[in-house]
Amino acid sequence: MWTKESVFKEIKKIMLEDYAGNSAVVQTSLPKVTNQMSDEAFVRVVEDYLATFKDEHLYLSVKNSVRPNIGFRVRRHEDVLYIIEASQETRLHTGDKIIAIDGLSIEELSKKYALQLLHDKVERQKWNNVLMRARTITVEQRGVAMEMVLTTYARQRYQPTYAAKALTRETFYMKFTDFAQEYGVREILKTYEQEIAAAKHLIIDVRENYGGNDAFYFPLLDLVFDRDYTAKELQGKDTMFTNYTARNCALMMALLEDYIEPGMNQEIERMLDREMFLLEQHRGQGMIEVEEELDFTVEGKATPPAIYILTDYYCGSSGETFVAYAKKSPKVTIVGRPTMGIMATCNVLTVDFGDVALNYSMSKINEDSELASKDGIQPHIYVPWTPAHLTKDVDMEIVRA
């Protein structure tokens, strides 16, 4: 049975031996964990410890009520937090303004929780992490300010969105909130093959994309590019270093086996088989650079002749690599805000400790790659986030103009 002390001891071990990031520097001063501390205090200590690595691909999953689900999401603009979604908290509505948390202004809190917010740029800050620690908020509704005691809600199960529709006879739209399903991408391309081929403009919306496996979005690249590309051409000078410890190989092998499903695209299945072969070949060898040698060729198409990709800070992991590859196509215009910027480390694994689980990366990308930038993949047309996005799709209006 895991205790608080044994969990933290194992997490420290993983960070030193299995985590792909540079862990030696930040482990000089470690927090104190005891079995007697409360569950809430333990989670906060571990989360603050992980925050020192400044890696958004490194995080703690908490399964009990210690890390509450507050039932809404926010985004900062200037010195106000705007409600961007209130899926469960019925007292709040989209567009409401939070002007204080536990009696402190947003500006004061941004200094207090600078480490947890992760970014100086306000539209990229992660305020929900701060709200989960709060007791009250001061919210402004229709010009009237009032204090509200936060409550918690049962967590809703995430449901991915794989959607497509014709906006006009010449414009087709697709939306993917992750790339965790090979079947979902393939079915959309198969179902709407004729409409997509006839379109002059294709819009691909990955503003909210939680990643998955790069191989699953590769069929989309056939539409994105106007000529054939090998995987090596797409990767360019990007190199990947993978930490092939025994623990990492076992966890990744189980993950890849779960990805394989009946009727899967044969090229994608070969890619997964290749990854599993490398895990067996290099098991226990530690951090090494391995040339991936992906057996995949993008079969570019002339149509649609213009591709617009909508991006935002909530596009991460495999969503980001999709944007990075697509940006190399002369057909593509990226519109919106930079992606999350979490691909400096990648290939995320999960170690389950019962009430909590540690999520960390076993691979990292060379530092001079655009994918390694914590500022994310930059759009061609930057559209700052403002409260106007809450009442209309500003990004889409720019694209359609």
CSV table of C-alpha atoms in Angstrom, one decimal:
chain,number,residue,atom,x,y,z
A,1,MET,CA,0.0,0.0,0.0
A,2,TRP,CA,1.3,3.4,-0.9
A,3,THR,CA,1.9,6.0,1.8
A,4,LYS,CA,2.5,9.7,1.2
A,5,GLU,CA,6.2,9.3,2.0
A,6,SER,CA,6.6,6.3,-0.2
A,7,VAL,CA,4.7,7.9,-3.1
A,8,PHE,CA,6.9,11.0,-3.0
A,9,LYS,CA,10.1,8.9,-2.7
A,10,GLU,CA,9.1,7.0,-5.8
A,11,ILE,CA,8.2,10.3,-7.7
A,12,LYS,CA,11.7,11.7,-6.9
A,13,LYS,CA,13.2,8.4,-8.2
A,14,ILE,CA,11.2,8.7,-11.4
A,15,MET,CA,12.3,12.3,-11.9
A,16,LEU,CA,15.9,11.3,-11.5
A,17,GLU,CA,15.9,8.1,-13.5
A,18,ASP,CA,13.0,8.0,-15.9
A,19,TYR,CA,11.9,11.5,-16.7
A,20,ALA,CA,13.4,12.9,-19.9
A,21,GLY,CA,13.8,16.5,-18.7
A,22,ASN,CA,16.8,18.0,-16.9
A,23,SER,CA,16.0,16.9,-13.4
A,24,ALA,CA,19.4,17.1,-11.5
A,25,VAL,CA,19.5,20.9,-11.2
A,26,VAL,CA,16.1,21.5,-9.6
A,27,GLN,CA,16.3,18.6,-7.1
A,28,THR,CA,18.9,20.4,-4.8
A,29,SER,CA,16.2,21.6,-2.5
A,30,LEU,CA,13.3,19.2,-1.9
A,31,PRO,CA,10.0,19.8,0.1
A,32,LYS,CA,9.2,17.8,3.2
A,33,VAL,CA,6.5,15.1,3.0
A,34,THR,CA,5.2,13.2,5.9
A,35,ASN,CA,2.5,10.5,6.3
A,36,GLN,CA,0.8,12.7,8.9
A,37,MET,CA,0.1,15.7,6.5
A,38,SER,CA,-3.4,16.1,5.1
A,39,ASP,CA,-4.2,14.8,1.6
A,40,GLU,CA,-4.7,18.4,0.5
A,41,ALA,CA,-1.3,19.5,1.8
A,42,PHE,CA,0.4,16.5,0.2
A,43,VAL,CA,-1.1,17.2,-3.2
A,44,ARG,CA,-0.1,20.9,-3.0
A,45,VAL,CA,3.4,20.0,-2.0
A,46,VAL,CA,3.8,17.5,-4.9
A,47,GLU,CA,2.2,19.9,-7.4
A,48,ASP,CA,4.5,22.7,-6.4
A,49,TYR,CA,7.5,20.4,-6.6
A,50,LEU,CA,6.6,19.4,-10.1
A,51,ALA,CA,5.9,23.0,-11.1
A,52,THR,CA,9.6,23.8,-10.5
A,53,PHE,CA,10.4,21.7,-13.6
A,54,LYS,CA,8.3,24.2,-15.7
A,55,ASP,CA,7.0,21.4,-17.9
A,56,GLU,CA,3.3,21.2,-18.8
A,57,HIS,CA,3.7,17.6,-19.9
A,58,LEU,CA,4.5,16.9,-16.2
A,59,TYR,CA,1.6,16.8,-13.9
A,60,LEU,CA,-0.2,15.0,-11.1
A,61,SER,CA,-3.6,13.4,-11.6
A,62,VAL,CA,-5.7,13.4,-8.5
A,63,LYS,CA,-8.6,11.0,-8.2
A,64,ASN,CA,-10.4,12.1,-5.0
A,65,SER,CA,-11.9,15.3,-3.9
A,66,VAL,CA,-8.6,16.8,-2.7
A,67,ARG,CA,-8.2,18.5,-6.0
A,68,PRO,CA,-11.8,19.6,-6.6
A,69,ASN,CA,-13.7,20.0,-9.8
A,70,ILE,CA,-15.0,23.6,-9.6
A,71,GLY,CA,-17.4,23.2,-12.5
A,72,PHE,CA,-16.2,26.1,-14.6
A,73,ARG,CA,-13.2,27.3,-16.6
A,74,VAL,CA,-11.7,30.8,-16.9
A,75,ARG,CA,-9.3,32.8,-19.0
A,76,ARG,CA,-7.5,36.0,-18.1
A,77,HIS,CA,-7.8,39.3,-20.0
A,78,GLU,CA,-6.0,42.2,-18.5
A,79,ASP,CA,-6.7,42.0,-14.7
A,80,VAL,CA,-10.0,40.0,-15.0
A,81,LEU,CA,-10.7,36.3,-15.2
A,82,TYR,CA,-13.6,35.7,-17.6
A,83,ILE,CA,-15.8,32.6,-17.3
A,84,ILE,CA,-15.3,30.8,-20.7
A,85,GLU,CA,-17.3,27.8,-19.7
A,86,ALA,CA,-19.7,26.9,-16.8
A,87,SER,CA,-20.5,23.3,-17.5
A,88,GLN,CA,-21.7,22.5,-14.0
A,89,GLU,CA,-21.6,25.6,-11.9
A,90,THR,CA,-25.0,27.1,-12.6
A,91,ARG,CA,-24.5,30.2,-10.6
A,92,LEU,CA,-22.0,31.4,-13.2
A,93,HIS,CA,-22.4,32.2,-16.8
A,94,THR,CA,-20.1,32.6,-19.8
A,95,GLY,CA,-18.8,36.2,-19.8
A,96,ASP,CA,-19.1,36.7,-16.0
A,97,LYS,CA,-16.0,38.4,-14.5
A,98,ILE,CA,-14.0,37.2,-11.5
A,99,ILE,CA,-12.2,40.2,-10.1
A,100,ALA,CA,-10.8,38.7,-6.9
A,101,ILE,CA,-10.1,35.3,-5.3
A,102,ASP,CA,-10.1,34.9,-1.5
A,103,GLY,CA,-10.1,38.7,-1.3
A,104,LEU,CA,-7.0,39.2,-3.4
A,105,SER,CA,-6.9,40.9,-6.8
A,106,ILE,CA,-5.9,39.0,-9.9
A,107,GLU,CA,-2.7,41.1,-10.1
A,108,GLU,CA,-1.8,40.2,-6.5
A,109,LEU,CA,-2.5,36.5,-7.1
A,110,SER,CA,-0.5,36.5,-10.4
A,111,LYS,CA,2.6,37.4,-8.3
A,112,LYS,CA,1.8,35.0,-5.5
A,113,TYR,CA,1.2,32.0,-7.8
A,114,ALA,CA,3.7,32.9,-10.6
A,115,LEU,CA,5.2,29.4,-10.5
A,116,GLN,CA,1.8,27.6,-10.8
A,117,LEU,CA,0.5,29.9,-13.5
A,118,LEU,CA,3.5,28.9,-15.7
A,119,HIS,CA,3.4,32.0,-18.0
A,120,ASP,CA,3.9,35.7,-17.9
A,121,LYS,CA,1.7,36.2,-20.9
A,122,VAL,CA,-1.8,36.6,-19.4
A,123,GLU,CA,-3.8,34.7,-22.2
A,124,ARG,CA,-1.6,31.6,-21.6
A,125,GLN,CA,-1.9,31.5,-17.8
A,126,LYS,CA,-3.5,28.4,-16.1
A,127,TRP,CA,-5.8,30.0,-13.5
A,128,ASN,CA,-7.9,26.9,-12.9
A,129,ASN,CA,-5.0,25.5,-10.9
A,130,VAL,CA,-5.2,28.5,-8.6
A,131,LEU,CA,-9.0,28.4,-8.3
A,132,MET,CA,-8.9,24.7,-7.2
A,133,ARG,CA,-7.1,26.0,-4.1
A,134,ALA,CA,-9.5,28.8,-3.4
A,135,ARG,CA,-12.5,29.1,-1.0
A,136,THR,CA,-14.3,32.2,-2.4
A,137,ILE,CA,-14.4,34.3,-5.5
A,138,THR,CA,-15.7,37.9,-6.1
A,139,VAL,CA,-17.7,37.7,-9.3
A,140,GLU,CA,-19.2,40.5,-11.3
A,141,GLN,CA,-22.5,39.8,-13.1
A,142,ARG,CA,-24.2,42.5,-15.0
A,143,GLY,CA,-22.1,45.2,-13.3
A,144,VAL,CA,-22.9,43.9,-9.8
A,145,ALA,CA,-20.1,42.4,-7.7
A,146,MET,CA,-20.8,39.6,-5.1
A,147,GLU,CA,-18.8,37.1,-3.2
A,148,MET,CA,-19.4,33.4,-3.9
A,149,VAL,CA,-18.3,30.4,-1.9
A,150,LEU,CA,-16.9,27.8,-4.3
A,151,THR,CA,-18.3,24.3,-4.3
A,152,THR,CA,-17.2,21.1,-6.0
A,153,TYR,CA,-18.8,18.8,-8.5
A,154,ALA,CA,-18.4,15.2,-9.7
A,155,ARG,CA,-16.0,15.1,-12.6
A,156,GLN,CA,-17.5,14.7,-16.0
A,157,ARG,CA,-16.0,12.1,-18.3
A,158,TYR,CA,-14.2,13.7,-21.3
A,159,GLN,CA,-15.9,13.1,-24.6
A,160,PRO,CA,-13.8,13.8,-27.7
A,161,THR,CA,-15.2,15.7,-30.6
A,162,TYR,CA,-14.5,14.6,-34.2
A,163,ALA,CA,-16.8,16.8,-36.3
A,164,ALA,CA,-17.1,17.9,-39.9
A,165,LYS,CA,-19.6,20.0,-41.9
A,166,ALA,CA,-19.8,22.0,-45.1
A,167,LEU,CA,-20.0,25.7,-44.3
A,168,THR,CA,-20.7,26.7,-47.9
A,169,ARG,CA,-20.3,25.0,-51.3
A,170,GLU,CA,-16.7,26.0,-51.3
A,171,THR,CA,-15.7,25.8,-47.6
A,172,PHE,CA,-15.5,22.7,-45.5
A,173,TYR,CA,-14.8,22.6,-41.7
A,174,MET,CA,-13.4,19.9,-39.5
A,175,LYS,CA,-12.8,19.9,-35.7
A,176,PHE,CA,-10.7,17.5,-33.6
A,177,THR,CA,-10.3,17.8,-29.9
A,178,ASP,CA,-7.7,15.0,-29.8
A,179,PHE,CA,-5.8,12.6,-32.0
A,180,ALA,CA,-6.3,9.6,-29.7
A,181,GLN,CA,-8.4,7.6,-32.1
A,182,GLU,CA,-7.3,6.4,-35.5
A,183,TYR,CA,-10.8,5.4,-36.4
A,184,GLY,CA,-12.4,8.8,-35.8
A,185,VAL,CA,-10.1,10.6,-38.1
A,186,ARG,CA,-10.3,7.9,-40.8
A,187,GLU,CA,-14.1,7.9,-40.7
A,188,ILE,CA,-14.4,11.6,-41.2
A,189,LEU,CA,-12.1,11.5,-44.2
A,190,LYS,CA,-14.0,8.6,-45.7
A,191,THR,CA,-17.5,9.9,-45.0
A,192,TYR,CA,-16.8,13.4,-46.5
A,193,GLU,CA,-14.3,12.5,-49.1
A,194,GLN,CA,-16.2,14.0,-52.0
A,195,GLU,CA,-17.1,17.2,-50.2
A,196,ILE,CA,-13.5,17.8,-49.1
A,197,ALA,CA,-12.1,17.1,-52.6
A,198,ALA,CA,-14.5,19.7,-54.0
A,199,ALA,CA,-13.8,22.4,-51.5
A,200,LYS,CA,-11.7,25.4,-52.3
A,201,HIS,CA,-11.1,26.1,-48.6
A,202,LEU,CA,-10.6,23.6,-45.8
A,203,ILE,CA,-10.7,24.8,-42.2
A,204,ILE,CA,-9.2,22.5,-39.5
A,205,ASP,CA,-10.0,23.5,-36.0
A,206,VAL,CA,-7.5,22.3,-33.3
A,207,ARG,CA,-7.9,25.2,-30.9
A,208,GLU,CA,-8.7,22.7,-28.2
A,209,ASN,CA,-6.8,19.5,-28.9
A,210,TYR,CA,-5.5,17.3,-26.1
A,211,GLY,CA,-3.1,15.2,-28.2
A,212,GLY,CA,-2.9,11.4,-28.6
A,213,ASN,CA,-0.6,9.6,-31.1
A,214,ASP,CA,1.0,11.4,-34.0
A,215,ALA,CA,0.4,8.5,-36.3
A,216,PHE,CA,-3.4,9.0,-36.1
A,217,TYR,CA,-3.4,12.4,-37.7
A,218,PHE,CA,-1.0,11.5,-40.6
A,219,PRO,CA,-3.9,10.9,-43.0
A,220,LEU,CA,-4.9,14.6,-42.6
A,221,LEU,CA,-1.4,15.5,-43.9
A,222,ASP,CA,-2.4,14.2,-47.4
A,223,LEU,CA,-4.9,17.1,-47.6
A,224,VAL,CA,-2.5,19.6,-46.1
A,225,PHE,CA,0.4,19.2,-48.5
A,226,ASP,CA,0.3,19.7,-52.3
A,227,ARG,CA,3.1,17.2,-53.0
A,228,ASP,CA,4.5,14.0,-51.6
A,229,TYR,CA,6.7,14.1,-48.5
A,230,THR,CA,8.6,11.4,-46.6
A,231,ALA,CA,8.4,11.4,-42.8
A,232,LYS,CA,12.1,12.3,-42.7
A,233,GLU,CA,11.4,15.4,-44.9
A,234,LEU,CA,8.7,16.5,-42.5
A,235,GLN,CA,10.9,16.0,-39.4
A,236,GLY,CA,13.7,18.0,-40.9
A,237,LYS,CA,16.5,18.5,-38.4
A,238,ASP,CA,14.4,17.6,-35.4
A,239,THR,CA,15.9,14.8,-33.4
A,240,MET,CA,14.4,12.9,-30.4
A,241,PHE,CA,16.2,11.5,-27.4
A,242,THR,CA,14.3,8.8,-25.5
A,243,ASN,CA,15.0,7.4,-22.0
A,244,TYR,CA,14.7,3.7,-22.5
A,245,THR,CA,14.6,2.7,-18.8
A,246,ALA,CA,13.0,-0.6,-17.9
A,247,ARG,CA,10.0,1.2,-16.3
A,248,ASN,CA,9.5,3.5,-19.3
A,249,CYS,CA,9.6,0.7,-21.8
A,250,ALA,CA,7.1,-1.4,-19.9
A,251,LEU,CA,4.7,1.5,-19.5
A,252,MET,CA,4.9,2.6,-23.2
A,253,MET,CA,4.6,-0.9,-24.5
A,254,ALA,CA,1.3,-1.3,-22.6
A,255,LEU,CA,0.1,2.1,-24.0
A,256,LEU,CA,0.9,1.2,-27.6
A,257,GLU,CA,-0.8,-2.2,-27.3
A,258,ASP,CA,-4.0,-0.4,-26.2
A,259,TYR,CA,-3.8,1.8,-29.4
A,260,ILE,CA,-4.0,-1.1,-31.8
A,261,GLU,CA,-7.5,-2.0,-32.8
A,262,PRO,CA,-9.1,-4.2,-35.5
A,263,GLY,CA,-9.3,-2.6,-39.0
A,264,MET,CA,-6.6,-0.1,-38.3
A,265,ASN,CA,-4.8,1.5,-41.2
A,266,GLN,CA,-1.9,-0.8,-42.1
A,267,GLU,CA,0.7,1.9,-42.4
A,268,ILE,CA,-0.2,3.3,-38.9
A,269,GLU,CA,-0.1,-0.3,-37.5
A,270,ARG,CA,3.4,-0.7,-38.9
A,271,MET,CA,4.5,2.5,-37.3
A,272,LEU,CA,3.2,1.3,-33.9
A,273,ASP,CA,4.9,-2.0,-34.4
A,274,ARG,CA,8.2,-0.1,-35.2
A,275,GLU,CA,7.8,1.8,-31.9
A,276,MET,CA,7.3,-1.4,-30.0
A,277,PHE,CA,10.3,-3.0,-31.7
A,278,LEU,CA,12.5,-0.1,-30.6
A,279,LEU,CA,11.2,-0.5,-27.0
A,280,GLU,CA,12.3,-4.1,-27.0
A,281,GLN,CA,15.6,-3.4,-28.7
A,282,HIS,CA,16.7,-0.6,-26.3
A,283,ARG,CA,15.0,-1.7,-23.1
A,284,GLY,CA,17.2,-0.7,-20.1
A,285,GLN,CA,19.7,1.4,-22.2
A,286,GLY,CA,18.7,4.7,-20.7
A,287,MET,CA,18.8,8.0,-22.7
A,288,ILE,CA,19.8,7.6,-26.3
A,289,GLU,CA,19.1,9.2,-29.6
A,290,VAL,CA,17.3,6.9,-32.0
A,291,GLU,CA,16.4,7.7,-35.6
A,292,GLU,CA,12.7,6.9,-35.9
A,293,GLU,CA,12.8,5.9,-39.6
A,294,LEU,CA,9.0,6.2,-39.9
A,295,ASP,CA,7.7,4.1,-42.7
A,296,PHE,CA,5.3,6.7,-43.9
A,297,THR,CA,4.9,8.9,-46.9
A,298,VAL,CA,2.5,11.9,-47.2
A,299,GLU,CA,0.6,11.6,-50.5
A,300,GLY,CA,-0.1,15.3,-51.1
A,301,LYS,CA,-3.1,16.5,-53.0
A,302,ALA,CA,-3.7,19.6,-55.0
A,303,THR,CA,-7.1,20.0,-53.5
A,304,PRO,CA,-8.3,21.7,-51.4
A,305,PRO,CA,-6.0,24.5,-52.6
A,306,ALA,CA,-6.2,26.6,-49.3
A,307,ILE,CA,-6.0,25.2,-45.8
A,308,TYR,CA,-6.7,27.2,-42.7
A,309,ILE,CA,-5.8,25.8,-39.3
A,310,LEU,CA,-7.2,27.4,-36.2
A,311,THR,CA,-5.0,27.2,-33.1
A,312,ASP,CA,-4.9,28.3,-29.5
A,313,TYR,CA,-3.1,27.7,-26.2
A,314,TYR,CA,-5.3,24.7,-25.5
A,315,CYS,CA,-3.8,22.8,-28.5
A,316,GLY,CA,-1.0,20.6,-27.1
A,317,SER,CA,1.0,17.4,-27.5
A,318,SER,CA,0.2,15.7,-30.8
A,319,GLY,CA,-2.1,18.6,-31.7
A,320,GLU,CA,1.1,20.8,-31.7
A,321,THR,CA,3.1,18.4,-33.8
A,322,PHE,CA,0.3,18.4,-36.4
A,323,VAL,CA,0.4,22.2,-36.5
A,324,ALA,CA,4.2,22.2,-36.7
A,325,TYR,CA,4.2,19.8,-39.7
A,326,ALA,CA,1.2,21.6,-41.4
A,327,LYS,CA,3.0,24.9,-41.1
A,328,LYS,CA,5.6,23.7,-43.6
A,329,SER,CA,3.0,23.5,-46.4
A,330,PRO,CA,2.6,26.4,-48.8
A,331,LYS,CA,-1.2,25.7,-48.8
A,332,VAL,CA,-1.6,26.4,-45.1
A,333,THR,CA,-2.3,29.5,-43.1
A,334,ILE,CA,-2.3,29.2,-39.3
A,335,VAL,CA,-4.8,31.6,-37.5
A,336,GLY,CA,-5.3,32.2,-33.8
A,337,ARG,CA,-2.9,32.0,-30.9
A,338,PRO,CA,0.3,30.0,-30.3
A,339,THR,CA,-0.1,26.4,-29.2
A,340,MET,CA,0.6,25.2,-25.7
A,341,GLY,CA,4.4,24.8,-26.1
A,342,ILE,CA,4.8,21.5,-24.2
A,343,MET,CA,6.6,19.4,-26.8
A,344,ALA,CA,10.1,20.0,-25.4
A,345,THR,CA,9.4,16.7,-23.6
A,346,CYS,CA,7.0,14.2,-25.1
A,347,ASN,CA,5.8,10.5,-25.1
A,348,VAL,CA,3.9,10.9,-21.8
A,349,LEU,CA,3.6,7.9,-19.4
A,350,THR,CA,1.5,7.4,-16.3
A,351,VAL,CA,2.5,5.8,-13.0
A,352,ASP,CA,-0.6,5.0,-10.8
A,353,PHE,CA,-0.2,5.3,-7.0
A,354,GLY,CA,-3.9,4.8,-6.1
A,355,ASP,CA,-5.3,8.2,-5.1
A,356,VAL,CA,-2.8,10.0,-7.4
A,357,ALA,CA,-0.9,9.3,-10.6
A,358,LEU,CA,2.2,10.9,-12.0
A,359,ASN,CA,2.3,11.8,-15.7
A,360,TYR,CA,5.7,12.4,-17.1
A,361,SER,CA,7.6,12.3,-20.4
A,362,MET,CA,10.2,9.7,-21.5
A,363,SER,CA,11.4,11.6,-24.6
A,364,LYS,CA,12.7,15.1,-25.4
A,365,ILE,CA,13.3,17.1,-28.6
A,366,ASN,CA,16.5,18.9,-29.5
A,367,GLU,CA,16.4,22.4,-28.0
A,368,ASP,CA,16.7,24.4,-31.3
A,369,SER,CA,13.5,22.8,-32.7
A,370,GLU,CA,10.4,25.0,-32.9
A,371,LEU,CA,8.6,22.2,-31.2
A,372,ALA,CA,10.8,22.7,-28.1
A,373,SER,CA,9.8,26.3,-27.6
A,374,LYS,CA,7.6,26.9,-24.5
A,375,ASP,CA,6.1,29.8,-26.5
A,376,GLY,CA,4.3,27.2,-28.8
A,377,ILE,CA,4.0,27.0,-32.5
A,378,GLN,CA,3.4,30.6,-33.7
A,379,PRO,CA,0.5,31.3,-36.1
A,380,HIS,CA,0.9,33.2,-39.4
A,381,ILE,CA,-2.0,35.5,-38.3
A,382,TYR,CA,-2.0,36.1,-34.5
A,383,VAL,CA,-5.4,37.0,-33.0
A,384,PRO,CA,-5.2,38.1,-29.4
A,385,TRP,CA,-7.8,36.5,-27.1
A,386,THR,CA,-10.3,39.1,-25.8
A,387,PRO,CA,-13.8,38.8,-24.3
A,388,ALA,CA,-15.2,39.3,-27.8
A,389,HIS,CA,-14.4,35.6,-28.3
A,390,LEU,CA,-17.1,34.7,-25.8
A,391,THR,CA,-19.9,36.1,-28.0
A,392,LYS,CA,-18.6,35.4,-31.5
A,393,ASP,CA,-16.0,33.3,-33.3
A,394,VAL,CA,-13.5,36.0,-34.0
A,395,ASP,CA,-11.0,33.6,-35.5
A,396,MET,CA,-13.5,32.1,-37.9
A,397,GLU,CA,-14.6,35.5,-39.0
A,398,ILE,CA,-11.0,36.4,-39.9
A,399,VAL,CA,-10.6,33.2,-41.9
A,400,ARG,CA,-13.9,33.5,-43.7
A,401,ALA,CA,-13.1,37.2,-44.6
